[in-house]
Short mmCIF file of C-alpha atoms in Angstrom, two decimals:
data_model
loop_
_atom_site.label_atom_id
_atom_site.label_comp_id
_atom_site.label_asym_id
_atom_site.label_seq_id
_atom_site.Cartn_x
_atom_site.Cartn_y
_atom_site.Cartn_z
CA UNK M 120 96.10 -50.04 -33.74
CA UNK M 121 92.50 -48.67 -34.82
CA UNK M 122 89.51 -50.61 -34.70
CA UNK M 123 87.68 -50.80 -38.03
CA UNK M 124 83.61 -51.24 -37.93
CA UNK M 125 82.13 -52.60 -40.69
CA UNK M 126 78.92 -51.21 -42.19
CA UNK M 127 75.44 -52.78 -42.18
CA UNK M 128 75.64 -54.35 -45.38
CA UNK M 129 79.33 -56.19 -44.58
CA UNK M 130 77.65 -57.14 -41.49
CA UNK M 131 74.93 -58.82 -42.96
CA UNK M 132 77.16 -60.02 -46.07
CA UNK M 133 79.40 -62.19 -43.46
CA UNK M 134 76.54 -63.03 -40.91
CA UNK M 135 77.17 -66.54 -40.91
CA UNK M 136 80.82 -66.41 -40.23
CA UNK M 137 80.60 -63.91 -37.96
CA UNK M 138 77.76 -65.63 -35.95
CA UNK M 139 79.78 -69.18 -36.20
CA UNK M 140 83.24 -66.61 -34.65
CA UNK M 141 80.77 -65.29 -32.12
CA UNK M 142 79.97 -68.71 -30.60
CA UNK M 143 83.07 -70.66 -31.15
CA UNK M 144 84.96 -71.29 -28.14
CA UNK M 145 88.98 -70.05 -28.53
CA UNK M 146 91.94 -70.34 -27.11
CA UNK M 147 93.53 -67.73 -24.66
CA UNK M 148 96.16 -66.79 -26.81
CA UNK M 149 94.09 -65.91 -29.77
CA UNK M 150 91.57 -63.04 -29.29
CA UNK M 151 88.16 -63.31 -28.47
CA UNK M 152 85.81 -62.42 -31.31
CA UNK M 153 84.04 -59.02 -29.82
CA UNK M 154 80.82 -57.23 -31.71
CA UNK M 155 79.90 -54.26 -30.77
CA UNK M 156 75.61 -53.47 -29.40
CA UNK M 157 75.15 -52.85 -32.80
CA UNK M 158 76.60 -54.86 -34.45
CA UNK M 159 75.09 -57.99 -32.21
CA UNK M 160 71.63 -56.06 -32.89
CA UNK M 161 72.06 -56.02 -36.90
CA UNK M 162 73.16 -60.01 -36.98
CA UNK M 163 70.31 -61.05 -34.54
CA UNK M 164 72.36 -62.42 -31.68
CA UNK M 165 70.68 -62.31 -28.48
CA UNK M 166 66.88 -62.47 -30.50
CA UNK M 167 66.10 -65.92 -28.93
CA UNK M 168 66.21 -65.55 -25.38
CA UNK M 169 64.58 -63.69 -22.89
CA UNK M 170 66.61 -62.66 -19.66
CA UNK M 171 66.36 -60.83 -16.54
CA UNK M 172 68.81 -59.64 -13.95
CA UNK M 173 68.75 -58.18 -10.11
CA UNK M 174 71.68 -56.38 -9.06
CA UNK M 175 72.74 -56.54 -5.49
CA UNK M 176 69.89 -58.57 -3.82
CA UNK M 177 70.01 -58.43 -0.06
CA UNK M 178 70.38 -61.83 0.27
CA UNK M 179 73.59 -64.23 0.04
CA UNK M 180 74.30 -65.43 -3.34
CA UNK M 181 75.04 -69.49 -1.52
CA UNK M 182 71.19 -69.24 -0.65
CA UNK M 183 70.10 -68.00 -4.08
CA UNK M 184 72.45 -70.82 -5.58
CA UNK M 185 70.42 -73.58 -3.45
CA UNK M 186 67.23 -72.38 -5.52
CA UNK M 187 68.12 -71.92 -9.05
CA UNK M 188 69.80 -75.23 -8.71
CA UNK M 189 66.55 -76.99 -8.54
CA UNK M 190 65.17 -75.39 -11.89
CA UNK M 191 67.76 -75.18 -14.27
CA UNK M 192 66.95 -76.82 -17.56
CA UNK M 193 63.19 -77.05 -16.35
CA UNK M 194 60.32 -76.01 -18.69
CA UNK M 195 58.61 -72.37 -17.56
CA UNK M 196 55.79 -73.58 -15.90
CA UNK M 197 57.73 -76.25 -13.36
CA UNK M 198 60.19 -74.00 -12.80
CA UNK M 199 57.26 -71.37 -11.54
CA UNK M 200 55.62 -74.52 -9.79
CA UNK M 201 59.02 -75.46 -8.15
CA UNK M 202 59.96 -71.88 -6.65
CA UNK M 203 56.35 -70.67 -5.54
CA UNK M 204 56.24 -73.85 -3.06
CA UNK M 205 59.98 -74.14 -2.04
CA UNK M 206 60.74 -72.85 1.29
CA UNK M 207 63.66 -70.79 0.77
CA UNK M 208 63.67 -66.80 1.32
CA UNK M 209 65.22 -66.48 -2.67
CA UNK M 210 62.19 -68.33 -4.04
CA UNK M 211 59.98 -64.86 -3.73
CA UNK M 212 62.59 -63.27 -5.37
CA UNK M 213 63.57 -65.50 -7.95
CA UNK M 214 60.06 -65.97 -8.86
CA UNK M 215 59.59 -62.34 -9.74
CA UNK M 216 63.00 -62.89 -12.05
CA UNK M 217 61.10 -65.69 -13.97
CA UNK M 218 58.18 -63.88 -14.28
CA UNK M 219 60.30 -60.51 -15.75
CA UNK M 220 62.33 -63.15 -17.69
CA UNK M 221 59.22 -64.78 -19.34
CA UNK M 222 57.38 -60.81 -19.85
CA UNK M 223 60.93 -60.16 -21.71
CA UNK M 224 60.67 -63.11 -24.03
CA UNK M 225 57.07 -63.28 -25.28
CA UNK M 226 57.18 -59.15 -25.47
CA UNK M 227 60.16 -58.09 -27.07
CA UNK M 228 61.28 -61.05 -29.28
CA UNK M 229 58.02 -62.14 -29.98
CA UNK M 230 59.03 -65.90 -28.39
CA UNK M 231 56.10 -68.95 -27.38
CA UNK M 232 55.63 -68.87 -23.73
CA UNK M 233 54.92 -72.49 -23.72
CA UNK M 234 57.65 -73.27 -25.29
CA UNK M 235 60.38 -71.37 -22.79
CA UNK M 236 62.29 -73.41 -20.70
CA UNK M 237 65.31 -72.35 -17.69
CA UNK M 238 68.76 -72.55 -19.69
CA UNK M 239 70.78 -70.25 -17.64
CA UNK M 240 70.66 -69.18 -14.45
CA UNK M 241 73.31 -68.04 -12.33
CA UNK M 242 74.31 -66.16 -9.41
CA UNK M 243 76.86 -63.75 -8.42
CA UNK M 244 78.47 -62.34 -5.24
CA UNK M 245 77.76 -58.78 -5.15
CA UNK M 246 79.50 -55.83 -2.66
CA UNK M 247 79.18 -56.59 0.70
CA UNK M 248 77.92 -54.56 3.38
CA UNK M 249 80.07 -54.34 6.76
CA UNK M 250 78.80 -53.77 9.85
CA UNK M 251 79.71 -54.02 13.35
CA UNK M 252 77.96 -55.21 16.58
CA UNK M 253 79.38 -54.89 20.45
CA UNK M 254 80.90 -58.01 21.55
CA UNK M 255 82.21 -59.09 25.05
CA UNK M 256 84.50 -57.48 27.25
CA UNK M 257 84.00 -54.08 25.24
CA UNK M 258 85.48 -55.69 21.89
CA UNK M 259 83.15 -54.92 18.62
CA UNK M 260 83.02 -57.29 15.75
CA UNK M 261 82.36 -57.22 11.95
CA UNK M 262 79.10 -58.79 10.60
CA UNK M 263 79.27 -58.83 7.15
CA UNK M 264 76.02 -58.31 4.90
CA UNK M 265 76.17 -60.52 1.58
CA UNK M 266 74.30 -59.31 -1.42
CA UNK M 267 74.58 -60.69 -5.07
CA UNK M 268 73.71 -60.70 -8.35
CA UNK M 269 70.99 -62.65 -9.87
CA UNK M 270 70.60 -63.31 -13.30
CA UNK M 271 67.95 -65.78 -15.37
CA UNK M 272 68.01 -66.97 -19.08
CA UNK M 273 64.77 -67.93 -20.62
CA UNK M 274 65.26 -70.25 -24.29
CA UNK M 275 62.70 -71.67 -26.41
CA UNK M 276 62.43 -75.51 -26.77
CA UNK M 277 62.96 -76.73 -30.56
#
C-alpha cells in the first residue's frame, strides 16, 4: 500500500481536522494518525513549546527522576529557584536543560518568558556502561554504569 502526501494547500485546507486527529487519543486497533516533519511544520504543531533534551547523561535516570519531580507544572522562574538550591548531583544538569529549554522558546517561536511554565519533563534509561572490579578470593564482578535520557518541555501559561 503507498503512502499518499498531501500538498501544502490540502494541508492547510484540512488543518483543523488534521490538528483535532493529531491530538486525539485512539484505540490500538485503529492506526495512529502520523504527519510527516513537514507536514507538522506547515500546520504549526509543535510552535508553542520550547524543549530541550540530553542524551545519555552520566548519571542514573532514578536520581534525575527525584529532581524533575519537584518542578513539574511549576512556573520558569521557581522551577530555576527550586533546582539551583536542591542538593542533588542532576540539579546542575537539569538546570542547564531549563535554561536551553527557555533560550528555545523565547528564540525560535517567539514565546513570553514570563509566561513559560514546566509541563513535561521526563526521564529515560539510557545504555548502560559495564564494568568490572576485582572482588574476593580472585572473583571479578560487574558494576554497571547507568546513563539516561533527559528531556524538558517548556509551555506558555494562557
Amino acid at each position: 500500500m503507498k503512502r499518499r502526501f498531501l500538498s501544502e494547500a490540502e494541508l492547510l485546507e484540512k488543518r483543523e481536522e488534521l490538528i483535532e486527529q493529531y491530538n486525539s487519543v485512539t484505540p490500538k486497533s485503529k492506526s495512529v494518525c502520523v504527519l510527516t516533519k513537514r507536514q507538522r511544520k506547515v500546520l504549526g504543531i509543535g510552535r508553542d513549546q520550547g524543549k530541550a533534551t540530553l542524551s545519555n547523561a552520566r548519571i542514573s535516570a532514578r536520581k534525575v527522576k527525584i529532581v524533575l519531580d519537584l518542578i513539574r507544572g511549576k512556573d520558569l522562574a521557581e522551577a530555576l529557584a527550586i533546582v539551583r538550591f536542591t542538593p542533588k548531583a542532576a540539579s546542575e544538569i537539569i538546570y542547564k536543560l531549563l535554561k536551553s529549554a527557555e533560550a528555545n522558546a523565547v528564540n525560535n517561536f517567539e514565546l513570553d518568558g514570563e509566561k513559560l511554565y514546566v509541563a513535561e519533563c521526563f526521564a529515560n534509561q539510557g545504555p548502560t556502561l559495564k564494568r568490572g572490579r576485582a572482588a574476593a578470593r580472585g572473583r571479578g564482578i560487574r558494576i554497571n554504569k547507568r546513563t539516561s535520557h533527559i528531556t524538558v518541555v517548556l509551555k506558555e501559561r494562557d
